[in-house]
Tab-separated table of C-alpha atoms and ligand atoms in Angstrom:
chain	number	residue	atom	x	y	z
A	173	MET	CA	-17.643	31.357	-53.358
A	174	LYS	CA	-20.863	30.046	-54.845
A	175	TYR	CA	-23.724	29.440	-52.421
A	176	SER	CA	-23.900	25.720	-53.379
A	177	THR	CA	-20.155	25.268	-52.699
A	178	PHE	CA	-20.533	27.049	-49.366
A	179	ALA	CA	-23.518	24.818	-48.422
A	180	THR	CA	-21.552	21.679	-49.338
A	181	LEU	CA	-18.623	22.884	-47.208
A	182	LEU	CA	-20.961	23.522	-44.255
A	183	ALA	CA	-22.543	20.077	-44.624
A	184	THR	CA	-19.096	18.452	-44.729
A	185	LEU	CA	-18.016	20.384	-41.630
A	186	ARG	CA	-21.171	19.292	-39.810
A	187	THR	CA	-20.543	15.649	-40.722
A	188	VAL	CA	-16.957	15.914	-39.494
A	189	THR	CA	-18.100	17.580	-36.232
A	190	LEU	CA	-20.728	14.883	-35.670
A	191	ALA	CA	-18.143	12.211	-36.419
A	192	CYS	CA	-15.772	13.816	-33.921
A	193	ASP	CA	-18.539	13.963	-31.296
A	194	SER	CA	-19.469	10.387	-31.840
A	195	TYR	CA	-15.765	9.489	-31.807
A	196	ARG	CA	-15.464	11.265	-28.445
A	197	ASN	CA	-18.581	9.466	-27.186
A	198	MET	CA	-17.246	6.203	-28.523
A	199	ALA	CA	-13.843	6.795	-26.910
A	200	SER	CA	-15.499	7.585	-23.595
A	201	PHE	CA	-17.757	4.538	-23.982
A	202	LEU	CA	-14.736	2.350	-24.763
A	203	ALA	CA	-12.860	3.741	-21.737
A	204	LYS	CA	-15.881	2.935	-19.554
A	205	LEU	CA	-16.104	-0.513	-21.111
A	206	ARG	CA	-12.394	-1.090	-20.514
A	207	ARG	CA	-12.725	-0.071	-16.855
A	208	PHE	CA	-15.818	-2.233	-16.495
A	209	SER	CA	-14.190	-5.212	-18.171
A	210	THR	CA	-11.101	-4.943	-15.956
A	211	THR	CA	-13.209	-5.014	-12.809
A	212	SER	CA	-16.362	-6.837	-13.828
A	213	VAL	CA	-15.075	-10.310	-12.994
A	214	ALA	CA	-14.560	-9.367	-9.400
A	215	ARG	CA	-17.519	-6.990	-9.148
A	216	ASN	CA	-19.891	-9.933	-9.573
A	217	GLN	CA	-18.300	-11.633	-6.611
A	218	PRO	CA	-17.644	-10.426	-3.062
A	219	ILE	CA	-14.098	-9.505	-2.124
A	220	GLY	CA	-12.810	-10.563	1.292
A	221	PHE	CA	-10.495	-8.291	3.268
A	222	VAL	CA	-8.699	-9.184	6.523
A	223	GLY	CA	-6.670	-6.586	8.467
A	224	LEU	CA	-8.205	-3.130	8.757
A	225	GLY	CA	-5.344	-1.191	10.305
A	226	ASN	CA	-3.712	2.051	9.194
A	227	MET	CA	-3.427	0.791	5.610
A	228	GLY	CA	-6.055	-1.935	5.247
A	229	ALA	CA	-9.002	0.229	6.331
A	230	HIS	CA	-8.319	2.714	3.502
A	231	MET	CA	-7.742	-0.061	0.974
A	232	ALA	CA	-10.953	-1.898	1.845
A	233	ARG	CA	-12.880	1.384	1.764
A	234	ASN	CA	-11.594	2.078	-1.749
A	235	LEU	CA	-12.963	-1.280	-2.905
A	236	VAL	CA	-16.357	-0.380	-1.420
A	237	LYS	CA	-16.178	3.027	-3.137
A	238	ALA	CA	-15.473	1.284	-6.457
A	239	GLY	CA	-18.836	-0.451	-6.100
A	240	HIS	CA	-17.774	-3.874	-4.837
A	241	ARG	CA	-19.332	-6.035	-2.170
A	242	VAL	CA	-16.571	-6.246	0.435
A	243	ILE	CA	-16.572	-8.701	3.337
A	244	VAL	CA	-14.219	-7.600	6.098
A	245	HIS	CA	-12.668	-8.963	9.254
A	246	ASP	CA	-10.256	-7.653	11.868
A	247	LYS	CA	-9.576	-8.915	15.356
A	248	GLU	CA	-10.376	-5.424	16.669
A	249	SER	CA	-14.023	-4.370	16.631
A	250	ALA	CA	-13.597	-0.581	16.106
A	251	PRO	CA	-12.166	-0.679	12.542
A	252	VAL	CA	-14.699	-3.363	11.577
A	253	GLU	CA	-17.537	-1.117	12.715
A	254	GLU	CA	-16.099	1.831	10.752
A	255	LEU	CA	-15.945	-0.266	7.591
A	256	ARG	CA	-19.461	-1.545	8.188
A	257	GLN	CA	-20.633	2.058	8.300
A	258	SER	CA	-18.801	2.676	5.017
A	259	GLY	CA	-20.832	-0.097	3.383
A	260	ALA	CA	-18.815	-3.292	3.936
A	261	GLU	CA	-20.253	-6.564	5.234
A	262	VAL	CA	-18.747	-8.161	8.312
A	263	ALA	CA	-17.425	-11.703	8.835
A	264	THR	CA	-16.691	-13.230	12.213
A	265	ASN	CA	-13.291	-14.728	11.339
A	266	PRO	CA	-10.940	-15.276	8.359
A	267	ALA	CA	-12.507	-18.685	7.588
A	268	HIS	CA	-15.884	-17.003	7.309
A	269	VAL	CA	-14.366	-14.432	4.901
A	270	ALA	CA	-12.884	-17.157	2.658
A	271	GLU	CA	-16.149	-19.099	2.700
A	272	GLN	CA	-18.028	-16.109	1.264
A	273	SER	CA	-15.460	-14.694	-1.168
A	274	LYS	CA	-13.236	-16.193	-3.843
A	275	HIS	CA	-10.934	-13.159	-3.816
A	276	VAL	CA	-9.333	-12.523	-0.432
A	277	ILE	CA	-6.913	-9.704	0.399
A	278	THR	CA	-4.922	-9.600	3.635
A	279	MET	CA	-3.087	-6.606	5.150
A	280	LEU	CA	-1.504	-7.730	8.401
A	281	PRO	CA	1.456	-6.544	10.486
A	282	SER	CA	3.955	-9.409	10.140
A	283	SER	CA	4.678	-13.094	9.473
A	284	PRO	CA	3.106	-14.581	12.653
A	285	HIS	CA	-0.145	-12.685	12.015
A	286	VAL	CA	-0.226	-13.923	8.414
A	287	ARG	CA	0.363	-17.524	9.558
A	288	GLU	CA	-2.467	-17.215	12.073
A	289	VAL	CA	-4.935	-15.636	9.638
A	290	TYR	CA	-4.218	-18.171	6.866
A	291	ALA	CA	-3.357	-21.394	8.687
A	292	GLY	CA	-4.765	-20.822	12.200
A	293	GLU	CA	-7.771	-22.547	13.740
A	294	ASN	CA	-10.345	-20.323	12.043
A	295	GLY	CA	-8.046	-19.322	9.255
A	296	ILE	CA	-8.594	-18.799	5.553
A	297	PHE	CA	-7.416	-22.324	4.627
A	298	LYS	CA	-10.184	-23.851	6.717
A	299	SER	CA	-12.848	-22.920	4.183
A	300	LEU	CA	-10.914	-21.850	1.098
A	301	HIS	CA	-12.632	-22.610	-2.224
A	302	SER	CA	-10.722	-24.281	-4.994
A	303	GLY	CA	-10.017	-21.610	-7.628
A	304	SER	CA	-9.883	-18.752	-5.120
A	305	LEU	CA	-7.277	-16.016	-5.461
A	306	LEU	CA	-5.406	-14.904	-2.329
A	307	ILE	CA	-3.560	-11.572	-2.266
A	308	ASP	CA	-1.327	-10.903	0.714
A	309	SER	CA	-0.291	-7.248	0.877
A	310	SER	CA	1.450	-7.516	4.254
A	311	THR	CA	5.232	-7.095	4.348
A	312	ILE	CA	6.514	-10.420	5.643
A	313	ASP	CA	9.318	-12.964	5.381
A	314	PRO	CA	9.380	-14.282	1.770
A	315	ALA	CA	9.803	-17.819	3.205
A	316	VAL	CA	6.437	-17.510	4.970
A	317	THR	CA	4.870	-16.219	1.739
A	318	LYS	CA	6.098	-19.349	-0.065
A	319	GLU	CA	4.868	-21.591	2.766
A	320	MET	CA	1.364	-20.034	2.571
A	321	GLY	CA	1.478	-20.241	-1.236
A	322	ALA	CA	2.226	-23.980	-1.111
A	323	MET	CA	-0.731	-24.540	1.241
A	324	ALA	CA	-2.975	-22.529	-1.094
A	325	THR	CA	-1.850	-24.656	-4.064
A	326	GLU	CA	-2.736	-27.826	-2.125
A	327	LYS	CA	-6.272	-26.470	-1.855
A	328	GLY	CA	-6.451	-25.663	-5.561
A	329	ALA	CA	-6.194	-21.908	-4.970
A	330	ARG	CA	-3.709	-19.324	-6.248
A	331	MET	CA	-1.753	-16.800	-4.219
A	332	VAL	CA	0.271	-13.667	-4.893
A	333	ASP	CA	2.329	-11.554	-2.542
A	334	ALA	CA	1.549	-7.878	-3.155
A	335	PRO	CA	3.268	-5.736	-0.517
A	336	VAL	CA	2.780	-2.016	-0.938
A	337	SER	CA	4.708	1.200	-0.887
A	338	GLY	CA	3.253	4.667	-0.415
A	339	GLY	CA	2.065	5.113	3.168
A	340	ILE	CA	-1.334	6.004	4.550
A	341	THR	CA	-2.083	8.987	2.296
A	342	ALA	CA	-1.418	6.867	-0.794
A	343	ALA	CA	-3.627	4.136	0.715
A	344	ARG	CA	-6.382	6.686	1.319
A	345	ASP	CA	-6.117	8.182	-2.174
A	346	ALA	CA	-5.785	4.805	-3.981
A	347	LEU	CA	-2.272	5.755	-5.114
A	348	LEU	CA	-0.325	2.831	-3.667
A	349	THR	CA	2.439	1.007	-5.482
A	350	PHE	CA	1.844	-2.759	-5.439
A	351	ILE	CA	4.929	-4.966	-5.732
A	352	VAL	CA	3.672	-8.359	-6.818
A	353	GLY	CA	5.094	-11.881	-6.938
A	354	GLY	CA	3.240	-14.878	-8.361
A	355	SER	CA	2.316	-16.681	-11.566
A	356	LYS	CA	1.439	-14.600	-14.630
A	357	ASP	CA	-2.238	-15.553	-14.625
A	358	ALA	CA	-2.622	-14.948	-10.887
A	359	PHE	CA	-0.894	-11.572	-11.333
A	360	GLU	CA	-3.224	-10.587	-14.168
A	361	ASP	CA	-6.289	-11.417	-12.082
A	362	ALA	CA	-4.910	-9.679	-8.998
A	363	GLU	CA	-3.935	-6.587	-11.009
A	364	LYS	CA	-7.592	-5.817	-11.747
A	365	LEU	CA	-8.325	-5.485	-8.043
A	366	LEU	CA	-5.049	-3.831	-7.109
A	367	LYS	CA	-5.670	-1.047	-9.625
A	368	LEU	CA	-8.721	-0.047	-7.589
A	369	MET	CA	-6.445	0.626	-4.618
A	370	GLY	CA	-3.252	1.790	-6.269
A	371	LYS	CA	-1.607	3.575	-9.155
A	372	ASN	CA	1.398	1.383	-9.943
A	373	VAL	CA	1.276	-2.404	-10.086
A	374	PHE	CA	4.549	-4.229	-10.817
A	375	HIS	CA	4.987	-7.930	-11.536
A	376	CYS	CA	8.380	-8.745	-10.026
A	377	GLY	CA	8.563	-12.517	-10.613
A	378	SER	CA	7.410	-15.685	-8.866
A	379	LEU	CA	5.774	-15.883	-5.433
A	380	GLY	CA	7.961	-14.108	-2.849
A	381	ALA	CA	9.603	-11.767	-5.394
A	382	GLY	CA	7.289	-8.929	-4.314
A	383	GLN	CA	8.539	-9.295	-0.741
A	384	ALA	CA	12.163	-9.331	-1.915
A	385	VAL	CA	11.711	-6.001	-3.751
A	386	LYS	CA	9.768	-4.527	-0.839
A	387	LEU	CA	12.520	-5.434	1.654
A	388	CYS	CA	15.119	-3.688	-0.518
A	389	ASN	CA	12.885	-0.605	-0.706
A	390	ASN	CA	12.332	-0.479	3.043
A	391	LEU	CA	16.003	-0.960	3.807
A	392	MET	CA	16.532	2.220	1.784
A	393	LEU	CA	13.581	3.949	3.497
A	394	GLY	CA	14.753	3.083	7.025
A	395	ILE	CA	18.168	4.556	6.249
A	396	THR	CA	16.948	7.696	4.453
A	397	MET	CA	14.410	8.518	7.167
A	398	PHE	CA	17.122	8.480	9.812
A	399	GLY	CA	19.399	10.485	7.529
A	400	THR	CA	16.662	13.059	6.969
A	401	ALA	CA	15.919	13.289	10.703
A	402	GLU	CA	19.622	13.759	11.474
A	403	VAL	CA	20.067	16.477	8.842
A	404	MET	CA	16.887	18.381	9.722
A	405	ASN	CA	17.963	18.392	13.371
A	406	LEU	CA	21.425	19.697	12.482
A	407	GLY	CA	19.955	22.430	10.251
A	408	MET	CA	17.561	23.596	12.941
A	409	ARG	CA	20.355	23.705	15.512
A	410	LEU	CA	22.243	25.866	13.005
A	411	GLY	CA	19.300	28.268	13.226
A	412	LEU	CA	17.703	27.398	9.873
A	413	ASP	CA	13.983	27.456	9.243
A	414	PRO	CA	12.973	23.782	8.718
A	415	LYS	CA	10.571	24.588	5.856
A	416	LEU	CA	13.247	26.546	4.004
A	417	LEU	CA	15.796	23.794	4.613
A	418	ALA	CA	13.340	21.171	3.307
A	419	ASP	CA	12.523	23.344	0.252
A	420	VAL	CA	16.210	23.585	-0.669
A	421	ILE	CA	16.958	19.891	-0.062
A	422	ASN	CA	13.893	18.873	-2.050
A	423	VAL	CA	15.267	20.471	-5.230
A	424	SER	CA	18.844	19.455	-4.442
A	425	SER	CA	20.886	16.278	-4.312
A	426	GLY	CA	19.897	15.384	-0.735
A	427	GLN	CA	16.243	14.846	-1.703
A	428	SER	CA	14.426	11.605	-0.884
A	429	TRP	CA	10.842	10.442	-0.294
A	430	SER	CA	11.494	11.002	3.424
A	431	SER	CA	12.381	14.674	2.898
A	432	LEU	CA	9.861	15.364	0.130
A	433	LYS	CA	6.670	13.508	1.038
A	434	TYR	CA	7.115	12.473	4.642
A	435	ASN	CA	9.302	15.088	6.263
A	436	PRO	CA	9.842	14.051	9.894
A	437	VAL	CA	9.821	17.591	11.355
A	438	PRO	CA	6.413	18.684	12.680
A	439	GLY	CA	4.870	21.499	10.648
A	440	VAL	CA	6.977	21.129	7.486
A	441	LEU	CA	4.176	19.227	5.731
A	442	ASP	CA	0.504	18.960	6.659
A	443	GLY	CA	-1.528	15.764	6.679
A	444	ILE	CA	1.278	13.360	7.580
A	445	PRO	CA	2.107	11.742	10.942
A	446	SER	CA	4.902	14.202	11.885
A	447	SER	CA	2.278	16.964	11.995
A	448	ASN	CA	-0.052	14.772	14.051
A	449	ASN	CA	2.186	13.889	16.993
A	450	TYR	CA	3.475	10.881	14.989
A	451	GLN	CA	0.118	9.096	15.301
A	452	GLY	CA	-1.115	6.654	12.628
A	453	GLY	CA	1.236	6.031	9.701
A	454	PHE	CA	3.898	3.319	9.733
A	455	ALA	CA	4.835	2.264	13.262
A	456	SER	CA	8.530	2.193	14.237
A	457	LYS	CA	8.075	-1.435	15.304
A	458	LEU	CA	6.966	-2.291	11.742
A	459	MET	CA	10.049	-0.561	10.322
A	460	LEU	CA	12.165	-2.549	12.799
A	461	LYS	CA	10.460	-5.721	11.557
A	462	ASP	CA	11.201	-4.833	7.912
A	463	LEU	CA	14.834	-4.055	8.647
A	464	GLY	CA	15.112	-7.415	10.435
A	465	LEU	CA	13.722	-9.151	7.334
A	466	ALA	CA	16.080	-7.214	5.054
A	467	LEU	CA	19.102	-8.033	7.209
A	468	ASN	CA	18.128	-11.722	7.282
A	469	ALA	CA	18.029	-11.632	3.492
A	470	ALA	CA	21.431	-9.896	3.504
A	471	LYS	CA	22.812	-12.650	5.756
A	472	ASP	CA	21.414	-15.377	3.465
A	473	THR	CA	23.118	-13.770	0.477
A	474	SER	CA	26.323	-12.630	2.261
A	475	SER	CA	25.522	-9.018	1.323
A	476	ALA	CA	27.204	-6.233	3.273
A	477	THR	CA	24.690	-3.860	4.905
A	478	PRO	CA	26.645	-1.541	7.237
A	479	LEU	CA	24.118	1.314	7.100
A	480	GLY	CA	21.156	-1.051	7.340
A	481	SER	CA	22.632	-2.674	10.461
A	482	LEU	CA	23.182	0.716	12.060
A	483	ALA	CA	19.661	1.884	11.144
A	484	MET	CA	18.212	-1.276	12.640
A	485	GLN	CA	20.066	-0.686	15.924
A	486	LEU	CA	18.704	2.871	16.021
A	487	TYR	CA	15.077	1.755	15.459
A	488	GLN	CA	15.618	-0.940	18.105
A	489	ILE	CA	16.686	1.717	20.632
A	490	MET	CA	13.698	3.880	19.616
A	491	CYS	CA	11.313	0.981	20.187
A	492	ASP	CA	12.927	0.196	23.561
A	493	GLN	CA	12.480	3.841	24.553
A	494	GLY	CA	8.720	3.943	23.868
A	495	PHE	CA	8.603	5.010	20.206
A	496	ASP	CA	7.427	1.563	19.043
A	497	SER	CA	3.834	2.527	18.205
A	498	LYS	CA	4.671	6.012	16.944
A	499	ASP	CA	5.192	6.556	13.237
A	500	PHE	CA	8.784	5.780	12.194
A	501	SER	CA	9.368	9.440	11.269
A	502	SER	CA	9.524	10.017	15.051
A	503	ALA	CA	13.203	9.256	14.377
A	504	TYR	CA	13.403	13.070	14.303
A	505	GLN	CA	11.795	13.416	17.755
A	506	PHE	CA	14.153	10.723	19.053
A	507	ILE	CA	17.297	12.273	17.592
A	508	SER	CA	16.414	15.873	18.427
A	509	LYS	CA	16.486	14.983	22.126
A	510	LYS	CA	20.002	13.552	21.883
A	511	GLU	CA	23.266	15.381	22.337
A	512	ARG	CA	26.455	14.542	20.467
A	513	VAL	CA	28.791	12.470	22.632
B	7	NAD	P1	-1.573	-2.003	11.478
B	7	NAD	O1	-0.927	-2.613	12.659
B	7	NAD	O2	-2.064	-0.605	11.556
B	7	NAD	O3	-2.816	-2.912	11.002
B	7	NAD	C1	-2.828	-4.300	11.036
B	7	NAD	C2	-4.245	-4.765	11.303
B	7	NAD	O4	-4.253	-6.209	11.310
B	7	NAD	C3	-4.782	-4.314	12.662
B	7	NAD	O5	-6.039	-3.688	12.506
B	7	NAD	C4	-4.874	-5.601	13.462
B	7	NAD	O6	-5.933	-5.590	14.404
B	7	NAD	C5	-5.109	-6.622	12.351
B	7	NAD	N1	-4.768	-7.987	12.778
B	7	NAD	C6	-3.637	-8.427	13.342
B	7	NAD	N2	-3.712	-9.744	13.607
B	7	NAD	C7	-4.931	-10.141	13.185
B	7	NAD	C8	-5.609	-11.393	13.178
B	7	NAD	N3	-5.040	-12.497	13.681
B	7	NAD	N4	-6.856	-11.439	12.686
B	7	NAD	C9	-7.441	-10.317	12.193
B	7	NAD	N5	-6.848	-9.102	12.151
B	7	NAD	C10	-5.609	-9.023	12.652
B	7	NAD	O7	-0.537	-2.175	10.277
B	7	NAD	P2	-0.452	-1.289	8.944
B	7	NAD	O8	0.328	-0.056	9.242
B	7	NAD	O9	-1.797	-1.215	8.324
B	7	NAD	O10	0.504	-2.228	8.060
B	7	NAD	C11	0.055	-3.448	7.509
B	7	NAD	C12	1.190	-4.039	6.678
B	7	NAD	O11	1.527	-3.114	5.631
B	7	NAD	C13	2.479	-4.288	7.458
B	7	NAD	O12	3.073	-5.466	7.015
B	7	NAD	C14	3.339	-3.078	7.131
B	7	NAD	O13	4.725	-3.396	7.229
B	7	NAD	C15	2.906	-2.777	5.707
B	7	NAD	N6	3.009	-1.368	5.285
B	7	NAD	C16	2.568	-0.351	6.082
B	7	NAD	C17	2.678	0.972	5.644
B	7	NAD	C18	2.218	2.133	6.498
B	7	NAD	O14	2.498	3.295	6.131
B	7	NAD	N7	1.504	1.906	7.595
B	7	NAD	C19	3.222	1.244	4.391
B	7	NAD	C20	3.636	0.187	3.581
B	7	NAD	C21	3.514	-1.109	4.042
């Protein structure tokens, strides 16, 4: 090859390499720009957050970590103080949160708490700005969601229901699944914030549709957790090692989220409530609440739910026997103490 040809080839290669580098830089710049543009609207404005329990504290902290000004409130002082130390600002009540932020997220136990926080004496509606966006991530009765949504509309605000699936580790790691109901434009605005706290964001239909999907999911979860607890207990009484049993089930047809990610037997998986004396996590009383909501929906639609009804009775007995504040995977602890009659 002639020297001049070789030099031309080298020059061409260099140009291509530089182009590739600048393409890579450009791609990375565009990715940054995309991320910025999906969050910039909200980043300019404070985000309000009410309900800093097992889930909400992680979710609010993830918003702080993403660089947002977050204004928090909870009726308990300890979680508020923890969030303050993580960089959040504190409001004295929900009205105070809504006064300072046009995006408000709530993560509360059940329907009465949501009614109180939104429509109570010092509730969000007291000082809600027209144009605000309300995101309720609590799992509640879809009828209450619609009632709150109508009140928000009267004030010129928009609301979505965005209940979550995934548990406390997914909340901590910003890997939640958000199941959203509401108008398309409200969903698109909410999605930008929800992506900072979760991995999957689904638009399921109009306001209340998120709750409907969530209730179906938790009816399944309540049943599979009890099934998993029952089977693990049987296997251990047959002399099997619980880790081995879980390993086999988790690549076999009996697998479920309850066996794979949230095994109820202590020591099978680290970092989940069953390995922490069933502390934290998703309280049995909240599962009982969700099953009640699902069975109400089944009644309204004349749907047969034999397993759901049985599961609900079992969680009711657990709650009556002192398991109410323990994580719902304590179904294993409950069942392992029972003898077949
Ligand atoms: P939690 O009981 O741990 O937290 C609720 C928080 O709301 C508490 O800190 C409580 O003090 C606060 N609160 C209650 N009433 C209030 C009021 N009037 N004003 C201000 N704060 C108030 O509940 P959680 O486990 O975080 O669950 C929250 C919601 O998410 C529930 O609807 C639950 O069904 C749902 N959920 C929970 C999980 C889970 O794994 N824990 C998973 C998916 C969905």
